[in-house]
Amino acid sequence: MDAKSIQQSSTILRHSKSNRIKIKPFSKSTFVLRITLAIMAILTVLSFATINFQTIDFWAGLVDTVTNFQTMFTTPQLNHFSFWEGFYAVLITMGLAFLTTLFGAALGLLFGLLSAENLSNKRVSNVIKGSVAFIRAVPTVLWVLIFAVAAGLGSVAAVIGMTFHSAGYLIKAYSESFEELDEGVIEALRASGASWWQIVVQAVIPSSLSYLVSWTFMRFEINFSVAVAMGAAAGAGGIGYNMFMASSFYFDLNEIGAITYYILTFAVLLEVIAIRFKTNISGH
Amino acid sequence: MTTLLNVQHVSKQYGHDTLALSDVSFSVNEGEFVSVIGPSGAGKSTLLRCINQMVDTTDGEIHFDNAILQQMNKRELRGLRTNIGMIFQHYNLVERLTVIENVLHGRLGYKSTVAGMLGLYKEEEKERGIELLEMLGLREQIYKRCDQLSGGQKQRVGIARALIQEPKMLLCDEPIASLDPNASKRIMDHLKSISRSMGITALVNLHQVDVALSYSDRIIGVSGGKIVFDGSPKEVTQEIIQSIYGSEANDLMVKLGGQNAI
Ligand SMILES: Nc1ncnc2c1ncn2[C@@H]1O[C@H](COP(=O)(O)OP(=O)(O)OP(=O)(O)O)[C@@H](O)[C@H]1O
Ligand SMILES: [Mg+2]
């Protein structure tokens, strides 16, 4: 088709003023998107313009904050526990994160399979997806506090609550990974007489393994930071508790700095291990 | 000649208004090589999938090897499917697994659930897999991952996976639609010689009329969910091609026939 016949066969949309050719036809969704962006921009400007500092002098506050950070990070120091005690505390936090991710992953795998539309029936899938959406809508901390009613504040409530939310998260993540799988592969194995479990283990999981690993590590990282917070908020122990004590009981800035370094080191370590693992998997 | 497959008055309706097949009847003898041709949406894929019950029929009966498919329970159906190999346009292999692992998937239907899940294959099965791959010229690729293969090689893996089932029948849904002429010829030659030497009945959906004519013992022409032609390739005339593909197809077929000649 030459340019002339294109012009004849379809009307080309042009901007009314500049007469340039449009590449995106006007639609409701682009309109809504633009309105949303505009409103957000206005609100951002407005909120900064109307911040009420009350009696606090902004510049003095800024200087104080910087000084505090300086104390924390340039002169870290352990005053209320030893290096190895701290190390042990981080391990406990890590353990909490690991355990809850493991439980979450096990539940995620089972219910993820049952809620993947290509592996399950529509009814079951919808019921699971609905309940999981509800579980995820409630924040992890709240789940821990809810279970604390029965189990009392402490590690048990933290494990149950965090497992609950991890499972919710991983069920969704896994089932979406499973749904990515080419329908034809499942069909091929079904047509050769393979059973559901055989198809799952022989085709579905190998095909989505790299997704599963990424999502699981992602959740492990989230659970690590939640576990730190749980130590402080729910008395689950670990480095979070030391942090809580240092900050609201001893007001010890140097110790907070030291604890931050602990957490940072482990978080980086975790990331490195995760990357190693993932490259190994995708390289077969 | 014994009849292997007998399709009697089969209809298939999707939803409320799509009648993909209406009152289709034909039978296929043991060892026959039959091609199904017809325009897009004619119901060829649906027909093939009714035969291994991947799609259940709305009406009619299918007899395969003296059993009636419509009366089978789930377990019997699994047994039936092990007797029917299927080959696909897009190969449908597990890309992340090796060639031999994919081939051995053809044995899953014969195994207990747990043995199949764990991939515990017998030594004879592995030997048979390697034998089939050698026959199909894939000796060097046995331990390669399937995502490293060319389309033609993938289709040969697909054939090996179907053959290791020791099937009585092969269903091929446009096996060469994604391949170049050379690879297409190689695949069709393999299918034909497999059908000949192993006595396996083949039912092949094809878009290339010339290929269908030169390889088949029999042609079935489908249009609008009905069989409009069923006979030997010699009986196919321009008028018949027109009745299958509609009147405009005429020039096209001649042209395509010239280009794709194998
Ligand atoms: N799963 C399905 N749900 C609803 N309708 C379907 C489904 N599969 C096929 N159809 C319809 O049934 C009719 C026959 O489809 P079928 O795939 O069997 O055609 P085909 O001859 O294989 O076409 P092609 O040559 O394009 O592969 C079409 O109208 C199609 O839209
Ligand atoms: Mg088709």
Coordinates of N, CA, C and O in Angstrom, one line a residue, chain A residues 174-271:
Chain A
Y174 N 3.1 -16.6 43.1 CA 3.3 -17.9 42.5 C 2.2 -18.2 41.4 O 2.5 -18.7 40.3
S175 N 1.0 -18.0 41.8 CA -0.1 -18.4 40.9 C 0.0 -17.5 39.6 O -0.3 -18.1 38.5
E176 N 0.4 -16.3 39.7 CA 0.6 -15.5 38.5 C 1.8 -16.1 37.7 O 1.7 -16.1 36.4
S177 N 2.8 -16.5 38.3 CA 3.9 -17.2 37.6 C 3.4 -18.4 36.9 O 3.8 -18.7 35.7
F178 N 2.6 -19.2 37.6 CA 2.1 -20.4 36.9 C 1.2 -20.1 35.7 O 1.2 -20.8 34.7
E179 N 0.5 -19.0 35.9 CA -0.4 -18.6 34.8 C 0.3 -18.2 33.5 O -0.2 -18.2 32.4
E180 N 1.6 -17.7 33.7 CA 2.4 -17.3 32.6 C 2.7 -18.5 31.7 O 3.1 -18.3 30.5
L181 N 2.7 -19.7 32.2 CA 3.1 -20.9 31.5 C 2.2 -21.1 30.3 O 1.0 -21.0 30.3
D182 N 2.9 -21.5 29.2 CA 2.3 -21.7 27.9 C 1.2 -22.9 28.1 O 1.6 -24.0 28.5
E183 N 0.0 -22.5 27.7 CA -1.1 -23.5 27.8 C -0.8 -24.8 27.1 O -1.2 -25.9 27.5
G184 N -0.1 -24.6 26.0 CA 0.2 -25.8 25.1 C 1.0 -26.9 25.8 O 0.8 -28.1 25.5
V185 N 1.9 -26.5 26.7 CA 2.8 -27.5 27.3 C 1.9 -28.4 28.2 O 2.0 -29.6 28.2
I186 N 1.0 -27.7 28.9 CA 0.1 -28.5 29.8 C -0.8 -29.4 28.9 O -1.0 -30.6 29.2
E187 N -1.3 -28.9 27.8 CA -2.1 -29.7 26.9 C -1.3 -30.9 26.4 O -1.9 -32.0 26.4
A188 N -0.1 -30.7 26.0 CA 0.7 -31.8 25.5 C 0.9 -32.9 26.5 O 0.7 -34.1 26.1
L189 N 1.1 -32.6 27.7 CA 1.3 -33.6 28.7 C 0.0 -34.3 29.1 O -0.1 -35.5 29.3
R190 N -1.1 -33.5 29.1 CA -2.4 -34.0 29.4 C -2.8 -35.0 28.3 O -3.3 -36.1 28.5
A191 N -2.4 -34.6 27.1 CA -2.8 -35.5 25.9 C -2.0 -36.8 25.9 O -2.4 -37.7 25.2
S192 N -0.9 -36.8 26.6 CA -0.2 -38.1 26.6 C -0.6 -38.9 27.8 O 0.0 -40.0 28.1
G193 N -1.5 -38.5 28.6 CA -2.1 -39.3 29.7 C -1.5 -39.0 31.1 O -1.7 -39.7 32.0
A194 N -0.7 -37.9 31.1 CA 0.0 -37.6 32.4 C -1.1 -37.0 33.4 O -2.1 -36.4 33.0
S195 N -0.9 -37.3 34.7 CA -1.8 -36.8 35.7 C -1.5 -35.4 36.1 O -0.4 -34.9 35.8
W196 N -2.4 -34.8 36.9 CA -2.2 -33.4 37.3 C -0.9 -33.2 38.1 O -0.1 -32.3 37.8
W197 N -0.6 -34.0 39.0 CA 0.6 -33.9 39.9 C 1.8 -34.1 39.0 O 2.8 -33.4 39.2
Q198 N 1.8 -35.0 38.1 CA 2.9 -35.2 37.2 C 3.2 -34.0 36.4 O 4.3 -33.6 36.2
I199 N 2.1 -33.4 35.8 CA 2.3 -32.2 35.0 C 2.9 -31.1 35.9 O 3.8 -30.4 35.4
V200 N 2.3 -30.9 37.1 CA 2.8 -29.8 38.0 C 4.3 -30.0 38.2 O 5.1 -29.1 38.0
V201 N 4.8 -31.2 38.6 CA 6.2 -31.4 39.0 C 7.1 -31.4 37.8 O 8.2 -30.9 37.8
Q202 N 6.6 -32.0 36.7 CA 7.5 -32.2 35.5 C 7.5 -31.0 34.6 O 8.4 -30.8 33.8
A203 N 6.4 -30.2 34.6 CA 6.4 -29.1 33.6 C 6.2 -27.8 34.2 O 6.9 -26.8 33.9
V204 N 5.2 -27.6 35.1 CA 4.9 -26.3 35.6 C 6.0 -25.7 36.5 O 6.4 -24.6 36.2
I205 N 6.5 -26.5 37.4 CA 7.5 -26.0 38.3 C 8.8 -25.7 37.6 O 9.4 -24.7 37.8
P206 N 9.3 -26.7 36.8 CA 10.6 -26.4 36.1 C 10.5 -25.1 35.2 O 11.4 -24.3 35.2
S207 N 9.3 -24.9 34.6 CA 9.2 -23.8 33.7 C 9.1 -22.4 34.5 O 9.6 -21.4 34.0
S208 N 8.6 -22.5 35.7 CA 8.4 -21.2 36.4 C 9.4 -21.1 37.6 O 9.3 -20.2 38.4
L209 N 10.4 -21.9 37.6 CA 11.3 -22.0 38.7 C 12.0 -20.6 39.0 O 12.1 -20.2 40.1
S210 N 12.5 -20.0 37.9 CA 13.2 -18.7 38.2 C 12.3 -17.6 38.8 O 12.7 -16.9 39.6
Y211 N 11.0 -17.6 38.3 CA 10.1 -16.7 38.9 C 9.9 -17.0 40.4 O 9.9 -16.1 41.2
L212 N 9.7 -18.3 40.7 CA 9.4 -18.7 42.1 C 10.6 -18.3 43.0 O 10.4 -17.8 44.0
V213 N 11.8 -18.5 42.5 CA 12.9 -18.2 43.3 C 13.0 -16.7 43.5 O 13.2 -16.2 44.7
S214 N 12.8 -15.9 42.5 CA 12.8 -14.4 42.7 C 11.8 -14.0 43.7 O 12.1 -13.1 44.5
W215 N 10.6 -14.4 43.5 CA 9.5 -14.0 44.4 C 9.8 -14.4 45.9 O 9.6 -13.7 46.8
T216 N 10.4 -15.6 46.0 CA 10.6 -16.1 47.4 C 11.7 -15.2 48.0 O 11.6 -14.8 49.2
F217 N 12.8 -14.9 47.3 CA 13.8 -14.1 47.9 C 13.3 -12.7 48.2 O 13.6 -12.0 49.2
M218 N 12.4 -12.2 47.3 CA 11.8 -10.9 47.5 C 11.1 -10.9 48.8 O 11.2 -10.0 49.6
R219 N 10.3 -11.9 49.0 CA 9.5 -12.0 50.3 C 10.5 -12.2 51.5 O 10.2 -11.7 52.6
F220 N 11.6 -12.9 51.3 CA 12.5 -13.1 52.4 C 13.1 -11.7 52.8 O 13.2 -11.4 54.0
E221 N 13.4 -10.9 51.8 CA 13.9 -9.5 52.2 C 12.8 -8.7 52.9 O 13.1 -8.1 53.9
I222 N 11.6 -8.8 52.4 CA 10.5 -8.1 53.1 C 10.4 -8.6 54.6 O 10.3 -7.9 55.5
N223 N 10.4 -10.0 54.7 CA 10.2 -10.6 56.0 C 11.4 -10.2 56.9 O 11.2 -10.1 58.1
F224 N 12.6 -10.0 56.4 CA 13.7 -9.7 57.2 C 13.4 -8.3 57.9 O 13.6 -8.1 59.1
S225 N 13.0 -7.3 57.1 CA 12.8 -6.0 57.6 C 11.5 -6.0 58.5 O 11.5 -5.3 59.6
V226 N 10.5 -6.8 58.2 CA 9.4 -6.9 59.1 C 9.8 -7.6 60.4 O 9.4 -7.2 61.5
A227 N 10.7 -8.6 60.3 CA 11.1 -9.2 61.5 C 11.9 -8.3 62.5 O 11.8 -8.4 63.7
V228 N 12.6 -7.3 61.9 CA 13.3 -6.3 62.7 C 12.2 -5.5 63.4 O 12.3 -5.3 64.7
A229 N 11.2 -5.1 62.7 CA 10.2 -4.3 63.3 C 9.4 -5.1 64.3 O 9.0 -4.5 65.4
M230 N 9.2 -6.4 64.1 CA 8.4 -7.2 65.0 C 9.2 -7.3 66.3 O 8.6 -7.4 67.4
G231 N 10.5 -7.4 66.3 CA 11.3 -7.4 67.5 C 11.0 -6.2 68.4 O 10.9 -6.3 69.6
A232 N 10.8 -5.1 67.7 CA 10.5 -3.9 68.5 C 9.1 -3.8 68.9 O 8.7 -3.5 70.1
A233 N 8.2 -4.1 67.9 CA 6.7 -3.8 68.2 C 6.0 -4.9 68.9 O 5.1 -4.7 69.7
A234 N 6.4 -6.2 68.6 CA 5.7 -7.3 69.2 C 6.5 -8.1 70.1 O 6.0 -9.2 70.5
G235 N 7.6 -7.7 70.5 CA 8.4 -8.4 71.4 C 8.8 -9.8 70.9 O 8.9 -10.8 71.7
A236 N 9.1 -9.8 69.6 CA 9.5 -11.1 69.0 C 11.0 -11.4 69.2 O 11.4 -12.5 68.8
G237 N 11.7 -10.6 69.8 CA 13.1 -10.8 70.1 C 13.9 -10.5 68.9 O 13.4 -9.9 67.9
G238 N 15.2 -10.8 68.9 CA 16.1 -10.5 67.8 C 16.6 -9.0 67.9 O 16.4 -8.3 68.9
I239 N 17.3 -8.6 66.8 CA 18.0 -7.3 66.8 C 17.0 -6.2 66.9 O 17.3 -5.1 67.4
G240 N 15.8 -6.4 66.5 CA 14.8 -5.4 66.6 C 14.5 -4.9 68.0 O 14.3 -3.8 68.3
Y241 N 14.6 -5.9 68.9 CA 14.4 -5.6 70.3 C 15.5 -4.8 70.9 O 15.3 -3.8 71.6
N242 N 16.7 -5.1 70.5 CA 17.9 -4.3 70.9 C 17.8 -2.9 70.4 O 18.1 -1.9 71.1
M243 N 17.3 -2.8 69.2 CA 17.1 -1.5 68.6 C 16.1 -0.7 69.4 O 16.3 0.5 69.7
F244 N 15.0 -1.3 69.7 CA 13.9 -0.7 70.5 C 14.5 -0.2 71.8 O 14.2 0.9 72.2
M245 N 15.2 -1.1 72.5 CA 15.8 -0.7 73.8 C 16.7 0.5 73.6 O 16.7 1.4 74.4
A246 N 17.6 0.4 72.6 CA 18.6 1.4 72.4 C 18.0 2.8 72.1 O 18.4 3.8 72.6
S247 N 16.9 2.7 71.4 CA 16.3 4.0 70.9 C 15.3 4.6 71.9 O 15.4 5.8 72.3
S248 N 14.5 3.8 72.5 CA 13.5 4.4 73.4 C 13.7 4.2 74.9 O 13.1 4.8 75.7
F249 N 14.7 3.4 75.2 CA 15.0 3.2 76.6 C 16.3 3.8 77.0 O 16.3 4.6 78.0
Y250 N 17.4 3.6 76.3 CA 18.7 4.1 76.6 C 19.0 5.4 75.9 O 19.9 6.1 76.2
F251 N 18.2 5.8 74.9 CA 18.5 6.9 74.0 C 20.0 6.9 73.6 O 20.7 7.9 73.6
D252 N 20.5 5.7 73.1 CA 21.9 5.6 72.8 C 22.1 5.6 71.3 O 22.0 4.6 70.6
L253 N 22.4 6.8 70.8 CA 22.6 7.0 69.4 C 23.7 6.1 68.8 O 23.6 5.6 67.7
N254 N 24.8 6.0 69.6 CA 25.9 5.2 69.0 C 25.5 3.8 68.8 O 25.9 3.1 67.8
E255 N 24.8 3.2 69.8 CA 24.4 1.9 69.7 C 23.4 1.7 68.5 O 23.5 0.7 67.8
I256 N 22.5 2.6 68.3 CA 21.6 2.5 67.1 C 22.4 2.5 65.9 O 22.1 1.7 65.0
G257 N 23.5 3.3 65.8 CA 24.3 3.2 64.6 C 24.9 1.9 64.4 O 24.8 1.3 63.3
A258 N 25.4 1.3 65.5 CA 26.0 -0.1 65.4 C 25.0 -1.1 64.9 O 25.3 -1.9 64.0
I259 N 23.8 -1.0 65.5 CA 22.7 -2.0 65.1 C 22.4 -1.8 63.6 O 22.2 -2.8 62.9
T260 N 22.3 -0.6 63.2 CA 22.0 -0.3 61.8 C 23.0 -1.0 60.9 O 22.7 -1.6 59.9
Y261 N 24.3 -0.9 61.3 CA 25.3 -1.5 60.5 C 25.2 -3.1 60.4 O 25.3 -3.7 59.4
Y262 N 24.8 -3.6 61.6 CA 24.5 -5.1 61.6 C 23.5 -5.4 60.6 O 23.7 -6.3 59.8
I263 N 22.4 -4.7 60.7 CA 21.2 -5.0 59.8 C 21.6 -4.8 58.3 O 21.3 -5.7 57.5
L264 N 22.4 -3.7 58.1 CA 22.8 -3.4 56.7 C 23.6 -4.5 56.2 O 23.4 -5.0 55.0
T265 N 24.6 -5.0 57.0 CA 25.5 -6.0 56.5 C 24.7 -7.3 56.1 O 24.9 -7.9 55.1
F266 N 23.8 -7.7 57.0 CA 23.0 -8.9 56.7 C 22.2 -8.7 55.5 O 22.0 -9.6 54.7
A267 N 21.6 -7.5 55.3 CA 20.7 -7.3 54.2 C 21.5 -7.4 52.9 O 21.1 -8.0 51.9
V268 N 22.7 -6.8 52.9 CA 23.6 -6.9 51.7 C 24.0 -8.3 51.4 O 23.9 -8.8 50.3
L269 N 24.3 -9.0 52.5 CA 24.7 -10.4 52.4 C 23.6 -11.2 51.7 O 23.7 -12.0 50.8
L270 N 22.4 -10.9 52.2 CA 21.2 -11.6 51.7 C 21.0 -11.4 50.2 O 20.7 -12.3 49.4
E271 N 21.2 -10.1 49.8 CA 21.0 -9.7 48.4 C 22.1 -10.5 47.5 O 21.7 -11.0 46.5

